[in-house]
Amino acid sequence: MIQTETELIDYLQSKENIYLFGAGKRAEQYLYYLEKTGVTVDGILVSKKDGNPSEKGGKPVLALDELKAMDLDPKGLNVVVALAGGTRKWLTVFCEMPDFKSVLFISDKLQMALNLQELKYRFEEEQSERSIIVNDPKAEIGQGYVMEQDSKQTLFRFPYHAGVQTLKPLLQFATRKAFEQDFGSLVILPYVKQTGISNSLAVKEKIEMYVVTSHMDQAKAEDIQLGGYLPIQVGAALTNIRKGCITDHTGDNISEKNRDYCECTGLYWIWKNTKGQNYVGLCHYRRRLMLDDASIQYVTDQNIDLVAAHPQFEKETIREFFEQFICQKDWQLLKQCVIDYDESYGSCFQRYEENHFYFPCNVALWKRNWFDRYCEFAFQVAGTIEAYYQSKGILREDRYMGYLFEQLSTLFIMRHYSEMKVACSQIEWLN
């Protein structure tokens, strides 16, 4: 079974008479990628010649009824399906073509990997100051990184599902200069090889990073507990299942709102029910902010106010991107309620919705005083938005608050960036 790029290339390099089936954009991608990896494609097959070019990328485009005239036996061809839609869409079609004996469909997961590799090759052909990291084993599924060549610092996360369509905005906007124009100086913590803070350092510096889990997660509490990283079960009011860790349904809590607020019911519990930390924060059981003793020592020595996740880059503007997940009314309410809370956010919001960066996943480590200021702002705005929908008799339970909190945290950081000392660290993805 071919699951990785290496397995695909090894398989095709052992074959001859390699043909792609389909002459569209996916065929262009495969031709480019396979050429870069040393695999020779002999031609492209199509069902009928009507409407198709005679050649693509220097390779002949042949209709099935032309194979006999070209003295090509379909049984001897190794065919890679370059048609969008996946196996289920095209399998019946190929089952009705009995002459083919070797037909390879690319899985969705492998297609995403090829998208990123193609994007990496094209990105590096067009400039030399930055590169794309494609094989970090700790990177989240569907995410790549932009790295600065001179400093070797990883600057931004970005999604690669759009493949080469992401290239132009990456080249134009995913730069240190573009980020710093809207936010301020971008400080990156050194790469952490092994996440975890020694208990002695966590106690000494009064650091608590809470790790959100839920009864639906397969991870056990002991599997995600590290020094300074404390599991907290969110949405505990909605289930009788307990994971053997702190729960968010005690004391002053909004645990029953977890279907809307997601991990932020845990954020609320921390805000209302803990005190005395020098630093306090939140991450997810599968998305942990990468910190170790060395990075914590840097944070305390440099008097850092906030460790945020590496900025996330999107090829669309932030408003365009998030309106894929929340409705336009959500965005309008967010803007109005933020400005009603503090009119000084007006120009900040305008810059934010037109830029290409945000701080993802509601993951951060804050100095306690800034944490309290952020929570006061975010939960007051969120409560106003929630009250509006309640007044209309609308019950959401569609995670919209989780998305809005990503906006609220980034807006708060952007608004106060010049007042805070901010550093960024990678997110470690755990399967």
Coordinates of N, CA, C and O in Angstrom, one line a residue, residues 106-193:
I106 N -4.2 8.0 -6.2 CA -3.5 8.7 -5.1 C -4.5 9.0 -4.0 O -5.5 9.6 -4.2
S107 N -4.1 8.6 -2.7 CA -5.0 8.8 -1.6 C -5.1 10.3 -1.3 O -4.2 11.1 -1.7
D108 N -6.2 10.7 -0.6 CA -6.3 12.1 -0.2 C -5.1 12.6 0.6 O -4.6 13.7 0.5
K109 N -4.7 11.8 1.5 CA -3.6 12.1 2.4 C -2.3 12.3 1.6 O -1.6 13.3 1.8
L110 N -2.1 11.4 0.7 CA -0.9 11.5 -0.1 C -1.0 12.7 -1.1 O 0.0 13.4 -1.4
Q111 N -2.2 13.0 -1.6 CA -2.4 14.2 -2.4 C -2.0 15.4 -1.7 O -1.4 16.3 -2.2
M112 N -2.4 15.5 -0.4 CA -2.0 16.7 0.4 C -0.5 16.8 0.5 O 0.1 17.9 0.4
A113 N 0.2 15.7 0.7 CA 1.6 15.7 0.8 C 2.3 16.2 -0.5 O 3.3 16.9 -0.5
L114 N 1.7 15.7 -1.6 CA 2.2 16.1 -2.9 C 2.0 17.6 -3.2 O 2.8 18.3 -3.8
N115 N 0.8 18.1 -2.7 CA 0.6 19.6 -2.8 C 1.7 20.4 -2.1 O 2.2 21.3 -2.7
L116 N 2.1 19.9 -0.9 CA 3.1 20.6 -0.2 C 4.4 20.5 -0.9 O 5.2 21.5 -0.9
Q117 N 4.8 19.4 -1.3 CA 6.1 19.2 -2.0 C 6.2 20.0 -3.2 O 7.2 20.7 -3.5
E118 N 5.1 20.0 -4.0 CA 5.1 20.9 -5.2 C 5.3 22.3 -4.9 O 6.0 23.1 -5.5
L119 N 4.5 22.8 -3.8 CA 4.6 24.1 -3.4 C 6.0 24.5 -2.9 O 6.5 25.6 -3.2
K120 N 6.6 23.6 -2.2 CA 8.0 23.8 -1.7 C 9.0 24.0 -2.9 O 9.8 24.9 -2.9
Y121 N 8.9 23.1 -3.9 CA 9.8 23.2 -5.1 C 9.6 24.6 -5.8 O 10.5 25.3 -6.1
R122 N 8.3 24.9 -6.0 CA 8.0 26.2 -6.7 C 8.4 27.4 -5.9 O 8.9 28.4 -6.5
F123 N 8.2 27.4 -4.6 CA 8.5 28.5 -3.7 C 10.0 28.7 -3.8 O 10.5 29.8 -3.9
E124 N 10.8 27.7 -3.7 CA 12.3 27.8 -3.7 C 12.8 28.2 -5.0 O 13.9 28.7 -5.1
E125 N 12.1 27.9 -6.1 CA 12.5 28.3 -7.4 C 12.4 29.8 -7.6 O 13.2 30.4 -8.3
E126 N 11.5 30.4 -6.9 CA 11.2 31.8 -7.1 C 11.9 32.8 -6.2 O 11.8 34.0 -6.4
Q127 N 12.4 32.3 -5.1 CA 13.2 33.2 -4.2 C 14.1 32.4 -3.3 O 14.0 31.1 -3.3
S128 N 15.0 33.0 -2.6 CA 16.0 32.3 -1.9 C 16.1 32.7 -0.4 O 16.9 32.1 0.3
E129 N 15.4 33.7 0.0 CA 15.5 34.2 1.4 C 14.7 33.3 2.4 O 15.1 33.3 3.5
R130 N 13.7 32.6 1.9 CA 12.9 31.8 2.8 C 12.7 30.4 2.1 O 12.9 30.3 0.9
S131 N 12.4 29.4 3.0 CA 12.2 28.1 2.4 C 10.9 27.5 3.2 O 10.5 28.1 4.2
I132 N 10.4 26.4 2.6 CA 9.3 25.8 3.2 C 9.7 24.5 3.9 O 10.4 23.7 3.3
I133 N 9.3 24.3 5.1 CA 9.6 23.0 5.8 C 8.4 22.1 5.6 O 7.3 22.4 5.9
V134 N 8.7 20.9 5.1 CA 7.6 20.0 4.7 C 7.7 18.7 5.5 O 6.7 17.9 5.5
N135 N 8.7 18.5 6.3 CA 8.8 17.1 6.9 C 9.1 17.2 8.4 O 9.7 16.2 8.9
D136 N 8.6 18.2 9.1 CA 8.8 18.3 10.5 C 7.8 17.2 11.1 O 6.6 17.4 11.0
P137 N 8.3 16.2 11.8 CA 7.4 15.2 12.3 C 6.5 15.7 13.4 O 5.4 15.0 13.7
K138 N 6.7 16.8 14.0 CA 5.9 17.4 15.0 C 4.9 18.4 14.5 O 4.1 18.9 15.2
A139 N 4.9 18.6 13.2 CA 4.0 19.6 12.6 C 2.6 19.0 12.5 O 2.4 17.8 12.2
E140 N 1.6 19.9 12.6 CA 0.2 19.4 12.5 C -0.1 19.0 11.1 O 0.4 19.5 10.2
I141 N -1.0 18.0 11.1 CA -1.4 17.5 9.8 C -2.0 18.7 9.0 O -2.9 19.4 9.5
G142 N -1.6 18.8 7.7 CA -2.1 19.9 6.9 C -1.4 21.2 7.0 O -1.9 22.2 6.5
Q143 N -0.3 21.2 7.8 CA 0.4 22.5 8.0 C 1.8 22.4 7.6 O 2.5 21.3 7.8
G144 N 2.3 23.4 7.0 CA 3.8 23.6 6.7 C 4.3 24.8 7.4 O 3.6 25.5 8.1
Y145 N 5.6 25.0 7.3 CA 6.2 26.2 8.0 C 7.1 26.9 6.9 O 7.7 26.4 6.0
V146 N 7.1 28.3 7.1 CA 8.0 29.1 6.4 C 9.2 29.4 7.2 O 9.0 29.9 8.4
M147 N 10.4 29.1 6.7 CA 11.6 29.3 7.5 C 12.5 30.4 6.8 O 12.6 30.5 5.6
E148 N 13.1 31.3 7.7 CA 14.0 32.3 7.2 C 15.4 31.6 7.0 O 15.9 31.0 7.9
Q149 N 15.9 31.8 5.8 CA 17.1 31.0 5.5 C 18.3 31.5 6.3 O 19.1 30.7 6.8
D150 N 18.5 32.8 6.4 CA 19.7 33.3 7.1 C 19.7 33.0 8.6 O 20.6 32.5 9.2
S151 N 18.5 33.2 9.3 CA 18.5 33.0 10.7 C 18.1 31.5 11.1 O 18.3 31.1 12.2
K152 N 17.6 30.8 10.1 CA 17.1 29.4 10.3 C 15.9 29.4 11.3 O 15.7 28.4 11.9
Q153 N 15.2 30.5 11.4 CA 14.1 30.6 12.3 C 12.8 30.2 11.5 O 12.6 30.7 10.4
T154 N 12.0 29.4 12.2 CA 10.7 29.1 11.6 C 9.7 30.3 11.9 O 9.5 30.6 13.1
L155 N 9.2 31.0 10.9 CA 8.5 32.2 11.1 C 7.0 32.0 11.3 O 6.3 32.5 12.2
F156 N 6.4 31.2 10.3 CA 4.9 31.1 10.3 C 4.5 29.7 9.9 O 5.2 28.9 9.2
R157 N 3.3 29.3 10.5 CA 2.6 28.2 10.0 C 1.7 28.6 8.8 O 1.3 29.7 8.7
F158 N 1.5 27.6 7.9 CA 0.5 27.9 6.9 C -0.1 26.6 6.4 O 0.5 25.5 6.5
P159 N -1.4 26.6 6.0 CA -2.1 25.4 5.5 C -1.7 25.2 4.1 O -1.6 26.1 3.3
Y160 N -1.5 23.9 3.7 CA -1.1 23.7 2.3 C -2.1 22.9 1.5 O -1.8 22.5 0.4
H161 N -3.3 22.9 2.0 CA -4.4 22.2 1.3 C -4.7 22.8 -0.1 O -5.1 22.1 -1.0
A162 N -4.4 24.1 -0.3 CA -4.7 24.7 -1.6 C -3.5 24.5 -2.6 O -3.6 24.9 -3.7
G163 N -2.5 23.9 -2.1 CA -1.4 23.6 -3.1 C -0.8 24.8 -3.6 O -0.6 25.8 -3.0
V164 N -0.5 24.8 -4.9 CA 0.3 25.8 -5.6 C -0.5 27.1 -5.7 O 0.0 28.2 -5.9
Q165 N -1.8 27.1 -5.5 CA -2.6 28.3 -5.4 C -2.2 29.2 -4.3 O -2.5 30.4 -4.3
T166 N -1.5 28.6 -3.3 CA -1.0 29.4 -2.1 C 0.3 30.1 -2.5 O 0.7 31.0 -1.7
L167 N 0.9 29.8 -3.6 CA 2.3 30.3 -3.9 C 2.4 31.8 -3.9 O 3.2 32.4 -3.2
K168 N 1.5 32.5 -4.7 CA 1.6 33.9 -4.9 C 1.5 34.7 -3.6 O 2.3 35.5 -3.2
P169 N 0.4 34.4 -2.8 CA 0.3 35.1 -1.5 C 1.4 34.8 -0.5 O 1.8 35.6 0.2
L170 N 1.9 33.5 -0.6 CA 3.1 33.2 0.3 C 4.3 34.1 -0.1 O 4.9 34.6 0.8
L171 N 4.6 34.2 -1.3 CA 5.7 35.0 -1.8 C 5.5 36.4 -1.4 O 6.5 37.1 -1.1
Q172 N 4.3 36.9 -1.6 CA 4.0 38.3 -1.4 C 3.9 38.8 0.1 O 4.4 39.8 0.5
F173 N 3.2 37.9 0.9 CA 2.8 38.4 2.2 C 3.4 37.7 3.4 O 3.5 38.2 4.4
A174 N 3.9 36.4 3.2 CA 4.4 35.6 4.3 C 5.8 36.0 4.6 O 6.7 35.2 4.4
T175 N 6.0 37.2 5.0 CA 7.4 37.7 5.3 C 7.4 38.3 6.6 O 6.4 38.8 7.2
R176 N 8.6 38.4 7.2 CA 8.8 39.0 8.5 C 8.3 40.5 8.4 O 7.6 41.0 9.3
K177 N 8.7 41.2 7.3 CA 8.3 42.6 7.2 C 6.8 42.8 7.2 O 6.3 43.7 7.8
A178 N 6.1 41.9 6.4 CA 4.6 42.1 6.4 C 4.0 41.9 7.8 O 3.1 42.6 8.1
F179 N 4.5 40.9 8.5 CA 3.9 40.7 9.9 C 4.2 41.9 10.7 O 3.3 42.4 11.5
E180 N 5.5 42.3 10.7 CA 5.9 43.4 11.7 C 5.2 44.7 11.3 O 5.1 45.6 12.2
Q181 N 4.8 44.9 10.1 CA 4.0 46.2 9.8 C 2.7 46.2 10.5 O 2.3 47.3 10.9
D182 N 2.1 45.1 10.7 CA 0.8 45.1 11.4 C 0.8 44.8 12.9 O -0.1 45.2 13.6
F183 N 1.9 44.1 13.3 CA 2.0 43.8 14.7 C 3.1 44.5 15.4 O 2.9 45.3 16.3
G184 N 4.3 44.1 15.1 CA 5.5 44.6 15.7 C 6.6 43.6 15.6 O 6.5 42.6 14.8
S185 N 7.7 43.8 16.3 CA 8.9 42.9 16.2 C 8.5 41.4 16.4 O 7.9 41.1 17.4
L186 N 8.9 40.6 15.5 CA 8.6 39.1 15.6 C 9.8 38.4 16.3 O 10.9 38.4 15.7
V187 N 9.6 38.0 17.5 CA 10.6 37.3 18.3 C 10.2 35.8 18.3 O 9.1 35.4 18.7
I188 N 11.2 34.9 17.9 CA 10.9 33.5 17.9 C 11.8 32.8 19.0 O 13.0 33.0 19.0
L189 N 11.2 32.0 19.8 CA 11.9 31.2 20.8 C 12.7 30.1 20.1 O 12.3 29.6 19.0
P190 N 13.9 29.7 20.6 CA 14.6 28.6 20.0 C 13.8 27.4 19.9 O 12.9 27.1 20.7
Y191 N 14.1 26.6 18.9 CA 13.3 25.3 18.6 C 13.4 24.4 19.8 O 14.6 24.2 20.3
V192 N 12.4 23.8 20.3 CA 12.3 22.9 21.4 C 12.3 21.5 20.9 O 11.4 21.1 20.1
K193 N 13.3 20.7 21.2 CA 13.4 19.3 20.8 C 12.4 18.4 21.6 O 11.9 17.5 21.0

